[in-house]
Amino acid sequence: MTAAPGTRARGLTGAEAAALLAEHGRNEVAADRRVPLRSRVAAQLRDPLITVLIAAVALTLAIGDHPDAVVIALVIVVNTTVGVVQEVRAESAVAALSRLSAPAARVVRDGEPRKVPSAEVVPGDVLALAEGDIVPADARILEAAALLLDESMLTGESLPVAKQPAGAGHDGGAPAGGELWAGTVVLRGRALAAVTATGADSALGRIAALLRPRPEPTPLQRRLAGLGRVLAAVAVGLCVLVFVLGLLRDQPPGEMAVTAISLAVAAVPESLPAVVTLALALGARRMAARRAVVRRLPAVETLGSVTVLATDKTGTLTEGRMVVERLWTPHSTALVTGLGYGPAGEVRLDGDRLDGDRLDGDRLDGDRLGAAPAAETEALLTAAVLCNDAALRPPADGDTEWRALGDPTEAALLTAAGKAGLDHEQLRTALPRVAEVPFDSARKRMSTVHRRPDGTLLVCLKGAPEAVLDPLVLAEPTRLLERTRRAASALAAEGFRVLAVAQRDADRLPDPPEDAEHGLRLLGLTAMADPPKPAAAATLAACRRAGVLPVLITGDHPATARALAVRVGLLEASAGPEAVVTGRDLATGAVTDPTRARVFARTDPRQKLDIVQAWRNRGAVTAMTGDGVNDGPALRRADIGVAMGRRGTEVARQAADLVLADDELATVVGAVEEGRRVYDNIRRFLVFGLSGGGAEILVMLAGPLFGLALPLRAGQILWINLLTHGLTGVAMGAEPVSPGAMARPPRPPDQHILGSGVWQRVLWLGLVVAAASLGAALWARDGDRPWQSVLFLALLTAQLGVVLGLRERLLTRANLFLPLAVLASAGLAAAALYLPFLRDVLDTVPLTWSDLAAPALVGVVGFAAARLRRHEG
């Protein structure tokens, strides 16, 4: 839509804006609709294991065992409640982050500037944009002055972009693009722009349209669903088998029906959903303590299964701000240390540190500037400070970081000068600006004129090397220009953004100011980059040690992507430019298998999505990190999306499963560790629960072969199941992470949850517990003791021994809940033998001290058997 006549002067009227708002809708990207509570509950109840438990409730009610039915129903209620509460909590946390980033907009309406919520901006509105504003909608520039924007959230390009009205240019330069995109940020200058598209019609909205709900279950959900189907089949098969065998032995049909149903219930570890939910909830709580918000509980475990980590560049692996790292002059090179915009750091020249004590203010005079490297470097930084419109704001209101006002490239130059002991405010006061030629994208340079105290003038110029290293601009020998061009090319090949700086003296104010841009003396080059975060290389190395393959996907320049990849260890230093695959390579079919590459540059949102899908097609479990709108589709497509909370966009946060409030990639490594802890604890519980249930089944099937007609009664089976799968089983979900969790590769995506030795351990422990328990029962029978009560207690103590034996570390204070739960279960086991009302319900008899010897010994056997094979699988 083009601006209506008179728009530039008066904008829309209030009535026109209201009508357009009704026609086009609010200027918002469609976020995920709020899920009703009933839908959340229904989603929890559709879990296959929960379905098995619901069937178990029906079975226990059918046999009249109301207490056990209540217990199983309580497990279902707790599991569902915890899952729903976590989802609501995460949604609230993400909404809070979104409110922090919700911008307003300044528009011209009825001829007057007015501030309105960005959601009420409509096509045809005239935006009044200034430094620091977020562009609320797509727009066409009407007027602009020194306009510079950060488009990284939309394109992935870390360098700012200059903008002018369409067709505008200088000195025959190429026209600059006149379009502004929603969500980009004004770094410098001002503009008037006519809104052309809002909401879903904007560039931001079109990217958001690529987002879709993720119907695929997580790896854990797929594994538990398969297990649930197996357990359901086993339960039905057991009911039939035990009932038929009982009838063949002439047992009463009614009693055998009750026993068969009880044994089927015992075969199902009904606390498994509670164990899973508790383990995930504890993982989510620990992640919250590490400044990460888990939006979906299964995402915690999914990270533990990740095999490929696709990461964005700007703000994820890098600081997200420019830093000068090298200063080149014709006679030396200086290294600049320190991150951020604060003065922490130093400038090192030939091993010496430049500071205010070593710099002589007289060296600012170009006529007295000699070839001394320190003097050259000082003059370079001084000119870069003077030919500069940025400012630095020190920390305030409890903040710990310096802030940049204006172009981040210019702010980086001020920071470098500060590290050398130069005060940019004092310099600007001592040498006030009296004229300037602003930077624009056609000229690619900027010049300023400053008055010295003695009345003479100093001209400073900075810009792209190709715009400065020109014989019409510099009065330098050809050999020096060629050497400087080679130095600039070498620095650019390393991924740096390079600026050339020059100066000259003048006796009078040039008229026009452009006349000052001739006959200058080259001072040198500044090389800056968005440096990697201090922990980036170590974080990626930790991923590789854990068997997770890191992949870099960015919209940035290939040289910049390659340089960063080398610095963080993704590529070898000897890797050539061909090691970086570009979006053009993918679009033209030059690269047909993206999974062979490790670094991607100049990719658009659709290509990011396709790269992630290519890995998934190969069976990988993928995690994608990002913060921009352009990352949103890939975040949603990945098995788990990880968004940055502080600098991340609303689209990225809504698409993600995990939101990092601290924007630190190292937090993802912590999440991977949490995921592996959850998965290990679930498998440990399965070994415990299934081996115990298997032992009970073996006892019931083998007992009659040894003359034990009905080894256990229905109530005794259910009581054993309640004590072992209740508090004790749930406590296993809080076990600490295994010491070697991050030194092993992730589980294969197609591995069954009982694979890698788990079912063998279940079988081994089930056989040992069943054999030891039957041995205790036969000993009691041959000694004319109450063998059924001995067998009942032996099965209980054996399983409690197993749960302690499965711990990674016996003497740890990390999970005191488990030994306390074991003690509580042992106490309730004793209560079943010595409390009259429980004896009547469970049909047990008290045991003497000598009778207790065999169950105690069986408990030791269970402990020893678990310790013997605890590391398998």
mmCIF file of C-alpha atoms in Angstrom, residues 560-770:
data_model
loop_
_atom_site.group_PDB
_atom_site.id
_atom_site.type_symbol
_atom_site.label_atom_id
_atom_site.label_comp_id
_atom_site.label_asym_id
_atom_site.label_seq_id
_atom_site.Cartn_x
_atom_site.Cartn_y
_atom_site.Cartn_z
ATOM 1 C CA THR A 560 32.275 -14.405 9.151
ATOM 2 C CA ALA A 561 30.733 -17.837 9.746
ATOM 3 C CA ARG A 562 33.984 -19.612 8.844
ATOM 4 C CA ALA A 563 36.081 -17.377 11.098
ATOM 5 C CA LEU A 564 33.792 -18.015 14.059
ATOM 6 C CA ALA A 565 33.667 -21.756 13.355
ATOM 7 C CA VAL A 566 37.469 -21.901 13.460
ATOM 8 C CA ARG A 567 37.606 -19.922 16.706
ATOM 9 C CA VAL A 568 35.123 -22.139 18.508
ATOM 10 C CA GLY A 569 36.545 -25.390 17.153
ATOM 11 C CA LEU A 570 33.839 -26.339 14.647
ATOM 12 C CA LEU A 571 36.320 -26.191 11.766
ATOM 13 C CA GLU A 572 40.061 -26.705 11.486
ATOM 14 C CA ALA A 573 42.120 -23.592 10.794
ATOM 15 C CA SER A 574 43.197 -25.159 7.511
ATOM 16 C CA ALA A 575 39.602 -25.459 6.302
ATOM 17 C CA GLY A 576 39.008 -23.492 3.131
ATOM 18 C CA PRO A 577 35.985 -21.402 2.122
ATOM 19 C CA GLU A 578 34.386 -24.529 0.617
ATOM 20 C CA ALA A 579 33.912 -25.884 4.158
ATOM 21 C CA VAL A 580 31.057 -23.388 4.548
ATOM 22 C CA VAL A 581 27.836 -24.237 2.706
ATOM 23 C CA THR A 582 25.769 -21.218 1.705
ATOM 24 C CA GLY A 583 22.060 -20.841 1.174
ATOM 25 C CA ARG A 584 22.796 -20.389 -2.513
ATOM 26 C CA ASP A 585 24.536 -23.783 -2.573
ATOM 27 C CA LEU A 586 21.384 -25.349 -1.149
ATOM 28 C CA ALA A 587 19.032 -23.438 -3.446
ATOM 29 C CA THR A 588 20.929 -24.337 -6.637
ATOM 30 C CA GLY A 589 21.373 -27.995 -5.688
ATOM 31 C CA ALA A 590 25.170 -27.719 -5.493
ATOM 32 C CA VAL A 591 24.850 -29.387 -2.078
ATOM 33 C CA THR A 592 22.296 -32.202 -2.015
ATOM 34 C CA ASP A 593 23.037 -33.677 1.427
ATOM 35 C CA PRO A 594 23.176 -30.940 4.095
ATOM 36 C CA THR A 595 24.100 -33.459 6.791
ATOM 37 C CA ARG A 596 27.646 -33.665 5.404
ATOM 38 C CA ALA A 597 28.346 -30.028 6.338
ATOM 39 C CA ARG A 598 28.990 -28.481 9.744
ATOM 40 C CA VAL A 599 28.743 -24.759 8.943
ATOM 41 C CA PHE A 600 26.002 -23.007 6.952
ATOM 42 C CA ALA A 601 25.912 -19.292 6.040
ATOM 43 C CA ARG A 602 23.522 -16.923 4.283
ATOM 44 C CA THR A 603 20.600 -19.246 4.995
ATOM 45 C CA ASP A 604 16.986 -18.116 4.956
ATOM 46 C CA PRO A 605 14.282 -19.407 7.350
ATOM 47 C CA ARG A 606 13.083 -22.088 4.928
ATOM 48 C CA GLN A 607 16.619 -23.408 4.452
ATOM 49 C CA LYS A 608 17.218 -23.552 8.202
ATOM 50 C CA LEU A 609 14.079 -25.613 8.505
ATOM 51 C CA ASP A 610 15.193 -27.926 5.662
ATOM 52 C CA ILE A 611 18.625 -28.468 7.254
ATOM 53 C CA VAL A 612 17.039 -29.526 10.528
ATOM 54 C CA GLN A 613 14.605 -31.809 8.693
ATOM 55 C CA ALA A 614 17.466 -33.420 6.758
ATOM 56 C CA TRP A 615 19.096 -34.450 10.024
ATOM 57 C CA ARG A 616 15.782 -35.765 11.347
ATOM 58 C CA ASN A 617 15.302 -37.797 8.178
ATOM 59 C CA ARG A 618 18.599 -39.513 8.979
ATOM 60 C CA GLY A 619 17.231 -40.531 12.366
ATOM 61 C CA ALA A 620 18.993 -37.866 14.428
ATOM 62 C CA VAL A 621 17.393 -36.271 17.484
ATOM 63 C CA THR A 622 17.871 -32.567 16.842
ATOM 64 C CA ALA A 623 18.032 -29.494 19.055
ATOM 65 C CA MET A 624 17.984 -26.014 17.512
ATOM 66 C CA THR A 625 18.976 -22.829 19.308
ATOM 67 C CA GLY A 626 18.121 -19.354 18.098
ATOM 68 C CA ASP A 627 16.689 -15.972 18.941
ATOM 69 C CA GLY A 628 15.419 -14.396 15.739
ATOM 70 C CA VAL A 629 12.199 -14.585 13.796
ATOM 71 C CA ASN A 630 14.196 -16.336 11.083
ATOM 72 C CA ASP A 631 14.963 -19.131 13.572
ATOM 73 C CA GLY A 632 11.316 -19.753 14.503
ATOM 74 C CA PRO A 633 10.399 -22.375 11.869
ATOM 75 C CA ALA A 634 13.549 -24.416 12.550
ATOM 76 C CA LEU A 635 12.958 -24.170 16.315
ATOM 77 C CA ARG A 636 9.507 -25.651 15.820
ATOM 78 C CA ARG A 637 10.658 -28.345 13.392
ATOM 79 C CA ALA A 638 13.506 -29.601 15.619
ATOM 80 C CA ASP A 639 12.848 -32.281 18.224
ATOM 81 C CA ILE A 640 13.524 -29.581 20.776
ATOM 82 C CA GLY A 641 13.736 -25.855 20.152
ATOM 83 C CA VAL A 642 15.802 -23.676 22.469
ATOM 84 C CA ALA A 643 15.143 -19.917 22.370
ATOM 85 C CA MET A 644 17.073 -17.057 23.918
ATOM 86 C CA GLY A 645 14.935 -15.283 26.505
ATOM 87 C CA ARG A 646 16.640 -11.905 26.812
ATOM 88 C CA ARG A 647 17.348 -10.963 23.196
ATOM 89 C CA GLY A 648 15.023 -13.533 21.670
ATOM 90 C CA THR A 649 11.959 -12.544 19.688
ATOM 91 C CA GLU A 650 8.424 -13.489 20.621
ATOM 92 C CA VAL A 651 8.215 -15.796 17.591
ATOM 93 C CA ALA A 652 11.313 -17.699 18.738
ATOM 94 C CA ARG A 653 10.044 -18.031 22.312
ATOM 95 C CA GLN A 654 6.645 -19.283 21.236
ATOM 96 C CA ALA A 655 8.215 -21.849 18.896
ATOM 97 C CA ALA A 656 10.632 -23.212 21.510
ATOM 98 C CA ASP A 657 10.344 -25.966 24.105
ATOM 99 C CA LEU A 658 13.060 -24.462 26.287
ATOM 100 C CA VAL A 659 13.683 -20.728 26.840
ATOM 101 C CA LEU A 660 17.092 -19.658 28.170
ATOM 102 C CA ALA A 661 16.635 -16.611 30.369
ATOM 103 C CA ASP A 662 20.410 -16.049 30.474
ATOM 104 C CA ASP A 663 21.018 -16.569 26.721
ATOM 105 C CA GLU A 664 23.944 -18.881 27.538
ATOM 106 C CA LEU A 665 24.547 -21.945 25.375
ATOM 107 C CA ALA A 666 26.284 -23.599 28.338
ATOM 108 C CA THR A 667 22.836 -23.879 29.921
ATOM 109 C CA VAL A 668 21.893 -26.244 27.092
ATOM 110 C CA VAL A 669 24.757 -28.559 28.105
ATOM 111 C CA GLY A 670 23.357 -28.538 31.636
ATOM 112 C CA ALA A 671 19.966 -29.400 30.183
ATOM 113 C CA VAL A 672 21.475 -32.325 28.275
ATOM 114 C CA GLU A 673 22.886 -33.598 31.559
ATOM 115 C CA GLU A 674 19.480 -33.218 33.213
ATOM 116 C CA GLY A 675 17.864 -35.109 30.345
ATOM 117 C CA ARG A 676 20.263 -37.999 30.730
ATOM 118 C CA ARG A 677 19.657 -38.061 34.470
ATOM 119 C CA VAL A 678 15.920 -38.324 33.854
ATOM 120 C CA TYR A 679 16.322 -41.113 31.320
ATOM 121 C CA ASP A 680 18.754 -43.031 33.545
ATOM 122 C CA ASN A 681 16.378 -42.805 36.494
ATOM 123 C CA ILE A 682 13.440 -44.004 34.412
ATOM 124 C CA ARG A 683 15.409 -46.989 33.166
ATOM 125 C CA ARG A 684 16.657 -47.685 36.702
ATOM 126 C CA PHE A 685 13.069 -47.700 37.934
ATOM 127 C CA LEU A 686 12.038 -50.014 35.111
ATOM 128 C CA VAL A 687 14.762 -52.469 36.111
ATOM 129 C CA PHE A 688 13.475 -52.316 39.668
ATOM 130 C CA GLY A 689 9.750 -52.360 38.948
ATOM 131 C CA LEU A 690 9.706 -54.923 36.166
ATOM 132 C CA SER A 691 12.128 -57.292 37.896
ATOM 133 C CA GLY A 692 9.958 -57.183 41.024
ATOM 134 C CA GLY A 693 6.787 -57.785 39.052
ATOM 135 C CA GLY A 694 8.552 -60.526 37.091
ATOM 136 C CA ALA A 695 9.665 -62.190 40.329
ATOM 137 C CA GLU A 696 6.090 -62.187 41.622
ATOM 138 C CA ILE A 697 4.872 -63.737 38.371
ATOM 139 C CA LEU A 698 7.575 -66.427 38.476
ATOM 140 C CA VAL A 699 6.714 -67.234 42.075
ATOM 141 C CA MET A 700 3.016 -67.583 41.226
ATOM 142 C CA LEU A 701 3.758 -69.783 38.210
ATOM 143 C CA ALA A 702 6.561 -71.898 39.724
ATOM 144 C CA GLY A 703 5.267 -72.181 43.281
ATOM 145 C CA PRO A 704 2.728 -74.940 42.552
ATOM 146 C CA LEU A 705 5.513 -77.004 40.960
ATOM 147 C CA PHE A 706 7.172 -77.112 44.414
ATOM 148 C CA GLY A 707 3.970 -77.894 46.275
ATOM 149 C CA LEU A 708 2.987 -74.299 47.085
ATOM 150 C CA ALA A 709 -0.564 -74.436 45.773
ATOM 151 C CA LEU A 710 -1.369 -70.694 45.949
ATOM 152 C CA PRO A 711 1.909 -68.937 46.835
ATOM 153 C CA LEU A 712 0.408 -65.466 47.394
ATOM 154 C CA ARG A 713 -3.082 -64.140 47.841
ATOM 155 C CA ALA A 714 -4.444 -61.241 45.841
ATOM 156 C CA GLY A 715 -4.234 -58.767 48.732
ATOM 157 C CA GLN A 716 -0.606 -59.727 49.452
ATOM 158 C CA ILE A 717 0.389 -59.183 45.807
ATOM 159 C CA LEU A 718 -1.221 -55.768 45.754
ATOM 160 C CA TRP A 719 0.357 -54.773 49.090
ATOM 161 C CA ILE A 720 3.827 -55.702 47.818
ATOM 162 C CA ASN A 721 3.142 -53.700 44.672
ATOM 163 C CA LEU A 722 1.930 -50.712 46.672
ATOM 164 C CA LEU A 723 5.001 -50.588 48.900
ATOM 165 C CA THR A 724 7.593 -51.184 46.185
ATOM 166 C CA HIS A 725 6.027 -49.130 43.394
ATOM 167 C CA GLY A 726 4.738 -46.426 45.692
ATOM 168 C CA LEU A 727 6.982 -44.045 47.635
ATOM 169 C CA THR A 728 10.074 -46.174 47.031
ATOM 170 C CA GLY A 729 9.617 -46.287 43.280
ATOM 171 C CA VAL A 730 8.769 -42.595 43.021
ATOM 172 C CA ALA A 731 11.848 -41.704 45.101
ATOM 173 C CA MET A 732 14.035 -43.286 42.443
ATOM 174 C CA GLY A 733 13.064 -40.463 40.083
ATOM 175 C CA ALA A 734 15.041 -38.017 42.238
ATOM 176 C CA GLU A 735 18.356 -39.881 42.059
ATOM 177 C CA PRO A 736 21.339 -37.640 41.146
ATOM 178 C CA VAL A 737 23.007 -37.696 37.757
ATOM 179 C CA SER A 738 25.426 -40.538 37.065
ATOM 180 C CA PRO A 739 29.089 -39.428 37.218
ATOM 181 C CA GLY A 740 29.794 -40.528 33.647
ATOM 182 C CA ALA A 741 26.563 -39.278 32.090
ATOM 183 C CA MET A 742 28.277 -36.637 29.934
ATOM 184 C CA ALA A 743 31.170 -38.861 28.908
ATOM 185 C CA ARG A 744 29.071 -41.307 26.916
ATOM 186 C CA PRO A 745 27.234 -40.899 23.613
ATOM 187 C CA PRO A 746 23.475 -40.297 23.591
ATOM 188 C CA ARG A 747 21.119 -43.216 23.368
ATOM 189 C CA PRO A 748 20.398 -44.272 19.771
ATOM 190 C CA PRO A 749 17.102 -42.645 18.726
ATOM 191 C CA ASP A 750 15.596 -45.999 17.776
ATOM 192 C CA GLN A 751 16.697 -47.799 20.939
ATOM 193 C CA HIS A 752 13.891 -49.431 22.909
ATOM 194 C CA ILE A 753 13.614 -48.224 26.479
ATOM 195 C CA LEU A 754 14.352 -51.809 27.595
ATOM 196 C CA GLY A 755 17.260 -52.112 25.180
ATOM 197 C CA SER A 756 21.006 -51.967 25.811
ATOM 198 C CA GLY A 757 20.945 -54.646 28.487
ATOM 199 C CA VAL A 758 17.930 -53.490 30.507
ATOM 200 C CA TRP A 759 15.707 -56.475 29.783
ATOM 201 C CA GLN A 760 18.616 -58.812 30.582
ATOM 202 C CA ARG A 761 19.011 -57.126 33.971
ATOM 203 C CA VAL A 762 15.258 -57.354 34.538
ATOM 204 C CA LEU A 763 15.370 -61.078 33.773
ATOM 205 C CA TRP A 764 18.470 -61.648 35.938
ATOM 206 C CA LEU A 765 17.080 -59.817 38.967
ATOM 207 C CA GLY A 766 13.630 -61.361 38.535
ATOM 208 C CA LEU A 767 15.106 -64.870 38.513
ATOM 209 C CA VAL A 768 17.377 -64.176 41.526
ATOM 210 C CA VAL A 769 14.588 -62.591 43.601
ATOM 211 C CA ALA A 770 12.085 -65.326 42.669
#
